[in-house]
Short mmCIF file of C-alpha atoms in Angstrom, two decimals:
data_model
loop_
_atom_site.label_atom_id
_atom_site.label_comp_id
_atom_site.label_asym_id
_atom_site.label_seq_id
_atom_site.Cartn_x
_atom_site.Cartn_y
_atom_site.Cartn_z
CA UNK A 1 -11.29 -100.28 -109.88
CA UNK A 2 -12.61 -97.02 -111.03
CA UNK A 3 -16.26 -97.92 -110.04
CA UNK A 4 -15.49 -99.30 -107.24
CA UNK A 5 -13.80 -95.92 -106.07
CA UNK A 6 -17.01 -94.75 -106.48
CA UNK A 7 -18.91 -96.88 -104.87
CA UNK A 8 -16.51 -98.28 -101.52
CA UNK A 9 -19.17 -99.69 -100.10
CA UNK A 10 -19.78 -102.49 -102.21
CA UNK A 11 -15.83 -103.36 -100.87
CA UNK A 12 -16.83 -102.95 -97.34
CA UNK A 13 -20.18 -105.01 -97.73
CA UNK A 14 -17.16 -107.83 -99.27
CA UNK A 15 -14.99 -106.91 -96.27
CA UNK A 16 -17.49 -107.47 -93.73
CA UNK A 17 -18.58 -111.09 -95.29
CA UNK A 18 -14.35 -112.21 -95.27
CA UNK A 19 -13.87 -111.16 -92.06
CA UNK A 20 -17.23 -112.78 -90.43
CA UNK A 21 -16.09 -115.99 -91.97
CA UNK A 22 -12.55 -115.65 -89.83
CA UNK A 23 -14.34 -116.72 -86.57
CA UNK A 24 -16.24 -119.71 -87.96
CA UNK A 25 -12.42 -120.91 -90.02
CA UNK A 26 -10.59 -120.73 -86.26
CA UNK A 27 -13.40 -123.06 -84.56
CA UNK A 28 -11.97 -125.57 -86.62
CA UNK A 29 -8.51 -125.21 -86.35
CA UNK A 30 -6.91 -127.50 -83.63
CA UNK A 31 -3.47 -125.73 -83.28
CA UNK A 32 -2.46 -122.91 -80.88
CA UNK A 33 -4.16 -119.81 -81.46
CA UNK A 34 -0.48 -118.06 -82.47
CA UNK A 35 0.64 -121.07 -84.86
CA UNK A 36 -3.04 -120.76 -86.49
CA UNK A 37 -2.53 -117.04 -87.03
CA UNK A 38 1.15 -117.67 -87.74
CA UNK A 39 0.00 -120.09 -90.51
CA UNK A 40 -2.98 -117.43 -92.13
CA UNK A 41 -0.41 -115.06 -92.22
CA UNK A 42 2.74 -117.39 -93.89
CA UNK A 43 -0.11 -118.20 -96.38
CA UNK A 44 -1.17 -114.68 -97.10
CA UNK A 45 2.44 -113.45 -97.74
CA UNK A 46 2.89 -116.71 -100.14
CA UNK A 47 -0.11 -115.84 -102.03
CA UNK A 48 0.74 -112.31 -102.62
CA UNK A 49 4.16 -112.54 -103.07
CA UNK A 50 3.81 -113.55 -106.64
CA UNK A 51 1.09 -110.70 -107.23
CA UNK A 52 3.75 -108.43 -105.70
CA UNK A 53 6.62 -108.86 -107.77
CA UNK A 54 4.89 -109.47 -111.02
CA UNK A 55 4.00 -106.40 -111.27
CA UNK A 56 6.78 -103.64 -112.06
CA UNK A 57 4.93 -100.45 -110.98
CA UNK A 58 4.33 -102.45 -107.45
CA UNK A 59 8.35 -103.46 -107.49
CA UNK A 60 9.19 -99.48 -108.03
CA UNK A 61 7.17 -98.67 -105.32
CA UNK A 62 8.59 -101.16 -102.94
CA UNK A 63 12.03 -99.91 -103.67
CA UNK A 64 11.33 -96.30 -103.51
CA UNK A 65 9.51 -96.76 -100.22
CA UNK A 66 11.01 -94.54 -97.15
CA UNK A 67 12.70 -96.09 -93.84
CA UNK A 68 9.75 -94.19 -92.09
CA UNK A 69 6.83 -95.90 -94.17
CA UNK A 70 9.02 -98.93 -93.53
CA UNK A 71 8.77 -98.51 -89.89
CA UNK A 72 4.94 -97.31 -89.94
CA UNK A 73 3.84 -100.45 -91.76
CA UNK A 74 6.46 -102.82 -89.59
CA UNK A 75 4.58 -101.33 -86.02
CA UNK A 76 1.11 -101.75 -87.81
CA UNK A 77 2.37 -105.66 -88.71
CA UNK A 78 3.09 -106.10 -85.23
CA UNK A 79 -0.19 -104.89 -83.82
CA UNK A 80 -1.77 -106.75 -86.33
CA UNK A 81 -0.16 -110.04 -85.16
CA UNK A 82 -0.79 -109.43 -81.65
CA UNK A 83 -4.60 -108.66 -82.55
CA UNK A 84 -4.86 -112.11 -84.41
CA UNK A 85 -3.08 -113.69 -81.13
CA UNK A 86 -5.24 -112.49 -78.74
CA UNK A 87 -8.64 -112.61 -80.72
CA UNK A 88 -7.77 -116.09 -81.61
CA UNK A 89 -7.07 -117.26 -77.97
CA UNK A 90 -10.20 -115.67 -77.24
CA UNK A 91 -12.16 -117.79 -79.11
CA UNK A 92 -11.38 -120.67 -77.41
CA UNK A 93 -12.49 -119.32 -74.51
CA UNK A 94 -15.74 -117.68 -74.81
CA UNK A 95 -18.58 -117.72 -77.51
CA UNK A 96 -17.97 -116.36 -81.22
CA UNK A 97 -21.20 -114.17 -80.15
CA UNK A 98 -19.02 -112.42 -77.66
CA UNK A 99 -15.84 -112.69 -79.24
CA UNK A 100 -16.76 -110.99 -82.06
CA UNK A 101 -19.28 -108.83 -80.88
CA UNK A 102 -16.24 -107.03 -78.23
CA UNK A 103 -13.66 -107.17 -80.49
CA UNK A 104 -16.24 -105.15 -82.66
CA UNK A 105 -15.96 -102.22 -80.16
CA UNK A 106 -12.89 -101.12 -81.97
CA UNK A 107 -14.75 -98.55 -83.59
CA UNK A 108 -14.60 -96.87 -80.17
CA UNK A 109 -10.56 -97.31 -79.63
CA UNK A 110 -10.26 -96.08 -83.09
CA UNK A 111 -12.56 -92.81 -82.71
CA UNK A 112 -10.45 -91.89 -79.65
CA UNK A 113 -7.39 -92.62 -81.23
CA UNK A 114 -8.34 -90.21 -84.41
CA UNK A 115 -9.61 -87.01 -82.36
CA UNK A 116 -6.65 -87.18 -79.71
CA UNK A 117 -3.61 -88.43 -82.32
CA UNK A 118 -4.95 -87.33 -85.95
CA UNK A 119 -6.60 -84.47 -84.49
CA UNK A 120 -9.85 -85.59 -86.37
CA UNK A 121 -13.33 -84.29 -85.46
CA UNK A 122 -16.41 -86.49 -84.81
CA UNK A 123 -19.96 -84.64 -84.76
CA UNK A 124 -22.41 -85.61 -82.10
CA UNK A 125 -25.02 -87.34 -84.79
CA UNK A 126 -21.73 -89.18 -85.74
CA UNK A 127 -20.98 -90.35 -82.08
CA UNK A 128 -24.69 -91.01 -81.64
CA UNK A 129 -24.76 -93.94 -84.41
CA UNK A 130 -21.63 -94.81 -83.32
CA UNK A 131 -22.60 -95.19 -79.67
CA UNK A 132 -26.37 -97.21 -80.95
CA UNK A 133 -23.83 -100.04 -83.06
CA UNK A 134 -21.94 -100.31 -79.68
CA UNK A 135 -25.04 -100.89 -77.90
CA UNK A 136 -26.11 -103.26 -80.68
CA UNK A 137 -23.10 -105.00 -80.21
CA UNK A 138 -23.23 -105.44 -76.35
CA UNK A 139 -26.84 -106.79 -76.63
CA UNK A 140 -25.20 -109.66 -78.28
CA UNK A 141 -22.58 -110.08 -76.31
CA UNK A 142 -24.72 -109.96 -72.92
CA UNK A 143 -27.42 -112.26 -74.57
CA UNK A 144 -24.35 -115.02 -74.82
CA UNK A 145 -22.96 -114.26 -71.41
CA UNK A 146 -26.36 -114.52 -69.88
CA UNK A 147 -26.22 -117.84 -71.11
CA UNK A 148 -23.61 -119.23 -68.52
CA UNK A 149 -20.21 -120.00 -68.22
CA UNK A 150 -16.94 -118.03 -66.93
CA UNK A 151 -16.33 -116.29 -70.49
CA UNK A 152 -14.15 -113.05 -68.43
CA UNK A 153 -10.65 -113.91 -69.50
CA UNK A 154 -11.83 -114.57 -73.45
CA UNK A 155 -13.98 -111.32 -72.98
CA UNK A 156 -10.77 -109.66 -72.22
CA UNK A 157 -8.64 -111.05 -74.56
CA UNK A 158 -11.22 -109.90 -77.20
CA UNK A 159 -11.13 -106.38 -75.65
CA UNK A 160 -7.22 -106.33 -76.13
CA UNK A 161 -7.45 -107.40 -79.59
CA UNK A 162 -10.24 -104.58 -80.39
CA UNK A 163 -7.21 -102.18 -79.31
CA UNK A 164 -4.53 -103.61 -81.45
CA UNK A 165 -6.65 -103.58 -84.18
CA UNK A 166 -7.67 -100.00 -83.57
CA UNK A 167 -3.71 -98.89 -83.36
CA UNK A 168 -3.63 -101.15 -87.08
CA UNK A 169 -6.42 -98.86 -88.48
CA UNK A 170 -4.96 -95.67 -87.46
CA UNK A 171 -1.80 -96.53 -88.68
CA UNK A 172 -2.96 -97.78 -92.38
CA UNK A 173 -5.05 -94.81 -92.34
CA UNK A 174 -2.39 -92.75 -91.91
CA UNK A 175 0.25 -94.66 -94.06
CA UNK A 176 -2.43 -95.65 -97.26
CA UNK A 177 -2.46 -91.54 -97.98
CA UNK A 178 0.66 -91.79 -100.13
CA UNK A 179 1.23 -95.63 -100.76
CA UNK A 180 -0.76 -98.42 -103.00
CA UNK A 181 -3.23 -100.70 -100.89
CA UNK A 182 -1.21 -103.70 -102.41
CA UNK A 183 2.46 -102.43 -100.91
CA UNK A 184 1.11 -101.59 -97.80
CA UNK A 185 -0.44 -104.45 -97.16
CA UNK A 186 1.97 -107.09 -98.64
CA UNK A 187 4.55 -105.39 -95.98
CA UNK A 188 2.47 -105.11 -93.19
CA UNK A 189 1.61 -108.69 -93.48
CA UNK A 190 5.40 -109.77 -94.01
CA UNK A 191 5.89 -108.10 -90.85
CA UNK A 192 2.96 -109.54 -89.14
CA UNK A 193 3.56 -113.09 -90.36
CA UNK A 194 7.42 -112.43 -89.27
CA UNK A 195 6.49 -111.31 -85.56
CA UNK A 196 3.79 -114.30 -85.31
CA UNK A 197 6.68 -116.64 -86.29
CA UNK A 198 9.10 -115.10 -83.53
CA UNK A 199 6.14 -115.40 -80.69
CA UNK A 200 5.99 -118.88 -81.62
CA UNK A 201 9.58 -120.27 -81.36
CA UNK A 202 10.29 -117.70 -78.22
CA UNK A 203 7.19 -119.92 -76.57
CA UNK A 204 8.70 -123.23 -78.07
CA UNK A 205 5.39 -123.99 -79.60
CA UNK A 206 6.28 -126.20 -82.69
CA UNK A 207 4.87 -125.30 -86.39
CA UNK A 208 3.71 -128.84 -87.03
CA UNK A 209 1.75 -132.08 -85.65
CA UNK A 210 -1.64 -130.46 -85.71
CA UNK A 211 -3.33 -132.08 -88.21
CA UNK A 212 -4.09 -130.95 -92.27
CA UNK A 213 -6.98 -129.21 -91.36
CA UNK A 214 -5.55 -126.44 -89.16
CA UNK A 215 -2.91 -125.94 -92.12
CA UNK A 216 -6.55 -125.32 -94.88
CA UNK A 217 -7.96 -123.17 -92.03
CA UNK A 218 -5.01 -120.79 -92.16
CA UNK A 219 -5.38 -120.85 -96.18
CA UNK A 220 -9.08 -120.50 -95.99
CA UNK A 221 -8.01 -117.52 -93.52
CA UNK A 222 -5.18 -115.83 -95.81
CA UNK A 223 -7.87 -116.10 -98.76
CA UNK A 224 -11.47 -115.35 -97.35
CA UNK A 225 -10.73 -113.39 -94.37
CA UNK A 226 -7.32 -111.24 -95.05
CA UNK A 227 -7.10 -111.13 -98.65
CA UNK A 228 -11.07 -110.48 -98.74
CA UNK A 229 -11.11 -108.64 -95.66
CA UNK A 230 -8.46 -107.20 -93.87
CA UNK A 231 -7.13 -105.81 -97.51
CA UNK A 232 -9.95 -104.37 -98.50
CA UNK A 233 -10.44 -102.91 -95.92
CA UNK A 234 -7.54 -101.39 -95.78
CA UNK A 235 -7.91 -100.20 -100.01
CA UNK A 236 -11.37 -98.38 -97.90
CA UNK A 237 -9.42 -96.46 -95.80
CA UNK A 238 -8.68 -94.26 -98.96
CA UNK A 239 -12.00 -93.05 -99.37
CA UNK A 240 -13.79 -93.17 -96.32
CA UNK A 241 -13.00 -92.37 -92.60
CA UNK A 242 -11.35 -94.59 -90.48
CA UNK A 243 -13.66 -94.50 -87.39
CA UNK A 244 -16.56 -95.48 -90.40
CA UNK A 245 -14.30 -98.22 -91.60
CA UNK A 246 -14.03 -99.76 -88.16
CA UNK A 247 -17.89 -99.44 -87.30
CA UNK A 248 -18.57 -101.28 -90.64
CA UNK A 249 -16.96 -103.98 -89.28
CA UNK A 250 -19.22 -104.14 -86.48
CA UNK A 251 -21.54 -105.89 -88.70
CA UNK A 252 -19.10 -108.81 -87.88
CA UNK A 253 -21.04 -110.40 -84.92
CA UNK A 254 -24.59 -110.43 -87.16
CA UNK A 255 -22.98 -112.16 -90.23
CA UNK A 256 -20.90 -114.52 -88.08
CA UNK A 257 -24.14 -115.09 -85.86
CA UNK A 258 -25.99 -116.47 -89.16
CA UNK A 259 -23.18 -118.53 -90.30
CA UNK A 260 -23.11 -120.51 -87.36
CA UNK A 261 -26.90 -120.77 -87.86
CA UNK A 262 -26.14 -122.80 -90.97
CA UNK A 263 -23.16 -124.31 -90.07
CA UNK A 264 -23.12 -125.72 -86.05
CA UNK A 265 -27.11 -125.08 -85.75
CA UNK A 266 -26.57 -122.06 -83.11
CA UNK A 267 -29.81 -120.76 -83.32
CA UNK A 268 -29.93 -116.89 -81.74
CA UNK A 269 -32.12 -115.94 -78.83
CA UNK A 270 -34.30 -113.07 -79.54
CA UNK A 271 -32.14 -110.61 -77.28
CA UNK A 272 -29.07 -111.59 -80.32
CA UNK A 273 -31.40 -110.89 -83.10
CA UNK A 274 -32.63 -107.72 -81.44
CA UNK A 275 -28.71 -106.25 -80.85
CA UNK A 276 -27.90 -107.60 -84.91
CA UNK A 277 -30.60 -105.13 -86.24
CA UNK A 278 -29.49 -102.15 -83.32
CA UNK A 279 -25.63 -103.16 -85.16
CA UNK A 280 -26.78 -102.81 -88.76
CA UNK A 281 -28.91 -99.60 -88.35
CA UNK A 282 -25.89 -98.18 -86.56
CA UNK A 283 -23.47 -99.16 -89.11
CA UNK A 284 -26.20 -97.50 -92.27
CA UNK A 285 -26.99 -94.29 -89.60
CA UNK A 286 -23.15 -93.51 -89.94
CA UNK A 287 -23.15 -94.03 -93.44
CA UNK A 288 -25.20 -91.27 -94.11
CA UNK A 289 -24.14 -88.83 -91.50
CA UNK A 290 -20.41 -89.64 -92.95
CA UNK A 291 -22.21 -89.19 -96.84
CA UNK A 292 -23.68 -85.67 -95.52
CA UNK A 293 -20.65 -84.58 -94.02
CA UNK A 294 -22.72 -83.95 -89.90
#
């Protein structure tokens, strides 16, 4: 873990892969968006639960954990399941192009969020790159939407999760200065995977009848896409910024865009293609103005 520390970026080019590969999992899930994220989550908590309590330095700091930290991390599980909600429902609405690509402007939610609440500073080349991956990112998203189809409700519900998932990064960021990546995370998700439980029974939407392959997607979720993703993104927030952490994830829409190259044969009109390279040259512009401290 050492060399990782020093180089985070290797995690976040991992990160960035997990979480592309959460949009191309839900496509094939055939239960309600809520029991899909209820079932990535009940698997994610299963998985690390043994991790968790094997450990006895990771027990000591569970117990010696404050009611505040306790609360922190229970509001960031909740935001966290109502991002999954949303983003999910979202997808079953409009393209993963546009999905992903406006859920992506979190990065902008989260910037605002640090200057006005963690009284954080942002430098104009900062906001520049920041403002050219949001453009990337809306390139993509138009080229889709130019395509046809009514995709305003899924836009919006892909806007809402963007803000959730902002609140989650703030919080974490705030949280993962005094506490392990492993604690915070294993309680954030029991909280998460708790609240996505309660949404489903107060809807009546039953747990089961949707098939074996929705219950794989929400392993293949807890594994590739939280464990590998949300997590380590999460153990990033440690060493770099959160408003950098969030615009790495922009990267989301490109990677996801040349899975489903491979996978359902969506081949991207040049407009896409054009708004993945504006994305990536953001993401590597804020890099180095973060790395040289502009």
């Amino acid at each position: 873990m050492k060399v990782l520390e020093k180089h985070p970026m290797v995690m976040i080019v991992i990160g960035v892969i997990g979480i592309s590969l959460s949009a191309i999992f839900v496509k094939y899930s055939g239960a309600p968006s809520v029991v899909t994220a209820a079932y990535r989550l009940l698997w994610t908590v299963g998985l690390m639960t043994p991790v968790v309590f094997g450990k006895a330095q990771v027990r000591a700091e569970l117990k010696q954990t404050n009611g505040k930290t306790i609360v922190l991390c229970a509001v960031s599980g909740i935001f966290l399941a109502l991002h999954f909600t949303s983003w999910f429902e979202s997808l079953k609405q409009t393209s993963v192009a546009s999905s992903t690509a406006i859920v992506c402007t979190e990065v902008i939610w989260v910037a605002l969020g640090f200057v006005v609440f963690l009284k954080g500073k942002i430098g104009k080349a900062a906001l520049l790159s920041i403002a050219i991956t949001v453009f990337g990112s809306l390139l993509i998203a138009f080229s889709d939407y130019s395509a046809g189809g009514d995709h305003l409700s899924g836009d919006g519900l892909a806007l809402a999760a963007a803000i959730f998932s902002a609140v989650y990064t703030l919080i974490g960021r705030e949280v993962r200065k005094g506490m392990s990546t492993i604690s915070y995370t294993y309680i954030v998700y029991f909280f998460c995977a708790l609240v996505l439980c309660i949404f489903t029974a107060a809807a009546g939407i039953p747990f089961h009848g949707y098939g074996m392959s929705s219950v794989v997607v929400g392993l293949l979720l807890a594994v590739f896409s939280t464990l590998l993703g949300h997590s380590i993104f999460s153990w990033c927030l440690k060493f770099l910024s959160p408003s950098f952490v969030s615009a790495s994830k922009l990267c989301e829409p490109v990677v996801a865009a040349l899975f489903a190259v491979f996978l359902f044969a969506e081949l991207p009109a040049l407009l896409q293609i054009a708004g993945g390279l504006i994305t990536i040259g953001g993401v590597l512009l804020y890099s180095r103005v973060e790395k040289n401290g502009e």
